């Protein structure tokens, strides 16, 4: 198994963007040849992939959802997006 | 009547069949000369708005060569204003830097450039025109402008042995995605099937190359490679995730198609955007209901537990090979017509016929 890497500076890959689907009432991440339907938490994460660090992103989520411990979930979700090619780690390139 | 639950996610807008190239696997109809009429700007703009209201997410502007339309910038601008994620498939022979920059400003999200081979002489021979240098310049220009770029290479007997060079080229040009698409045998490709079909050895070699490159790491290049169903699959592909489920296409003359090559199936009547809205067509047109769901299926599909996984395969392939568009896709090893696939493979191994290039004139 691959070692679990941490993404430190998450930015959406070129061509990937957040979209509100007014017909389906749905948050989406759309990219070339594909789309992911987002829930409330993943939407919040995606919208914070704006050049800030993952640590900063997690801190902001904690403020928005007091009492939550989102760090593990955030890192897993970011890794998943990176594996699909829709997120880059600016810290490594 | 029960309405289908899904709404389309993708709209293919074939804005013209005109094209400066002559690819021998082009998916446009063989009888190109019959379809010269093209929708005007205002009608396309209305169609994009209707598509967005119906729930379409991704628009694919294609052709032919979409860039030969003089109003292409306006079409891109209006599509993106309607909220559609806008992709364009282009041969890129008429895409200079100035045009690319205006496409970017108009809101184009993603550019997909076709390349026929890794070597200029072979690319130009297959395209029927000198085009390699322009394609390369367009790709490099698009990357400079910050477009996400997919390089699309259709694979067949005459270029498959250079798959490693193709991958190296994609890396060198720093494209984001490389789509290695084996020829689908409909349209011009069906006519050229015996001349295009690769040998089993070629395919095994290509497969090994892709696996090796992937294992070594592709350095950010996303490689899509789907093996051809004729050789490798027991079951057919889930064509378009089912007829009338997520996809609709509009041809240059405004006819609305449940599949890009559906015009090859005789006896189907296609509605036109001039007469109905996309919403009416999606939910009510008989041709969209014809192969939707599982009701239409014959045996062995009807009682097969994969019927909602592959939907019985491709209707066009079923028609072209068996003469019956409602037959089980012959690629399936359960199909009573499966021997037709084996025969086509044998024919391809034993002969090397010339290619017929796409022509429009007449
Ligand atoms: S496949 Fe080739 S000939 Fe057909 S439209 Fe595309 S570029 Fe033109
Ligand atoms: S019998 Fe029909 S449904 Fe079953 S696997 Fe074959 S094509 Fe698919």
PDB file of N, CA and C and ligand atoms in Angstrom, chain B residues 235-236 300-301 304 306-307 310 312 328 332 334, ligand 2:
ATOM      1  N   UNK B 235     -17.938  -8.859 -21.621  1.00  0.00           N
ATOM      2  CA  UNK B 235     -19.206  -8.129 -21.627  1.00  0.00           C
ATOM      3  C   UNK B 235     -19.009  -6.812 -22.357  1.00  0.00           C
ATOM      4  N   UNK B 236     -20.083  -6.275 -22.921  1.00  0.00           N
ATOM      5  CA  UNK B 236     -19.940  -5.005 -23.641  1.00  0.00           C
ATOM      6  C   UNK B 236     -19.769  -3.830 -22.684  1.00  0.00           C
ATOM      7  N   UNK B 300     -30.557 -12.792 -24.409  1.00  0.00           N
ATOM      8  CA  UNK B 300     -30.330 -13.153 -23.014  1.00  0.00           C
ATOM      9  C   UNK B 300     -30.291 -11.961 -22.040  1.00  0.00           C
ATOM     10  N   UNK B 301     -30.364 -10.703 -22.534  1.00  0.00           N
ATOM     11  CA  UNK B 301     -30.241  -9.554 -21.629  1.00  0.00           C
ATOM     12  C   UNK B 301     -31.384  -9.500 -20.609  1.00  0.00           C
ATOM     13  N   UNK B 304     -30.818 -11.274 -17.589  1.00  0.00           N
ATOM     14  CA  UNK B 304     -29.414 -11.287 -17.154  1.00  0.00           C
ATOM     15  C   UNK B 304     -29.238 -10.328 -15.973  1.00  0.00           C
ATOM     16  N   UNK B 306     -26.770  -8.577 -15.313  1.00  0.00           N
ATOM     17  CA  UNK B 306     -25.947  -7.412 -15.664  1.00  0.00           C
ATOM     18  C   UNK B 306     -26.738  -6.377 -16.465  1.00  0.00           C
ATOM     19  N   UNK B 307     -28.049  -6.593 -16.600  1.00  0.00           N
ATOM     20  CA  UNK B 307     -28.799  -5.723 -17.518  1.00  0.00           C
ATOM     21  C   UNK B 307     -28.821  -4.266 -17.084  1.00  0.00           C
ATOM     22  N   UNK B 310     -24.563  -2.998 -17.866  1.00  0.00           N
ATOM     23  CA  UNK B 310     -24.092  -2.615 -19.210  1.00  0.00           C
ATOM     24  C   UNK B 310     -25.234  -2.295 -20.180  1.00  0.00           C
ATOM     25  N   UNK B 312     -27.043  -3.951 -21.973  1.00  0.00           N
ATOM     26  CA  UNK B 312     -27.079  -4.696 -23.232  1.00  0.00           C
ATOM     27  C   UNK B 312     -26.108  -4.179 -24.280  1.00  0.00           C
ATOM     28  N   UNK B 328     -28.822  -8.118 -28.508  1.00  0.00           N
ATOM     29  CA  UNK B 328     -27.730  -8.062 -27.537  1.00  0.00           C
ATOM     30  C   UNK B 328     -26.441  -7.695 -28.288  1.00  0.00           C
ATOM     31  N   UNK B 332     -20.793  -9.222 -26.323  1.00  0.00           N
ATOM     32  CA  UNK B 332     -21.078 -10.032 -25.137  1.00  0.00           C
ATOM     33  C   UNK B 332     -20.927 -11.520 -25.470  1.00  0.00           C
ATOM     34  N   UNK B 334     -22.322 -13.884 -24.166  1.00  0.00           N
ATOM     35  CA  UNK B 334     -23.614 -14.560 -24.057  1.00  0.00           C
ATOM     36  C   UNK B 334     -24.491 -14.336 -25.294  1.00  0.00           C
TER      37      UNK B 334
HETATM   38  S1  LIG C   2     -26.552 -10.701 -21.830  1.00  0.00           S
HETATM   39 FE1  LIG C   2     -27.011  -8.525 -22.149  1.00  0.00          FE
HETATM   40  S2  LIG C   2     -27.149  -7.643 -20.092  1.00  0.00           S
HETATM   41 FE2  LIG C   2     -26.147  -9.653 -19.892  1.00  0.00          FE
HETATM   42  S3  LIG C   2     -23.949  -9.192 -19.973  1.00  0.00           S
HETATM   43 FE3  LIG C   2     -24.585  -9.652 -22.069  1.00  0.00          FE
HETATM   44  S4  LIG C   2     -25.110  -7.682 -22.979  1.00  0.00           S
HETATM   45 FE4  LIG C   2     -25.035  -7.379 -20.748  1.00  0.00          FE
END
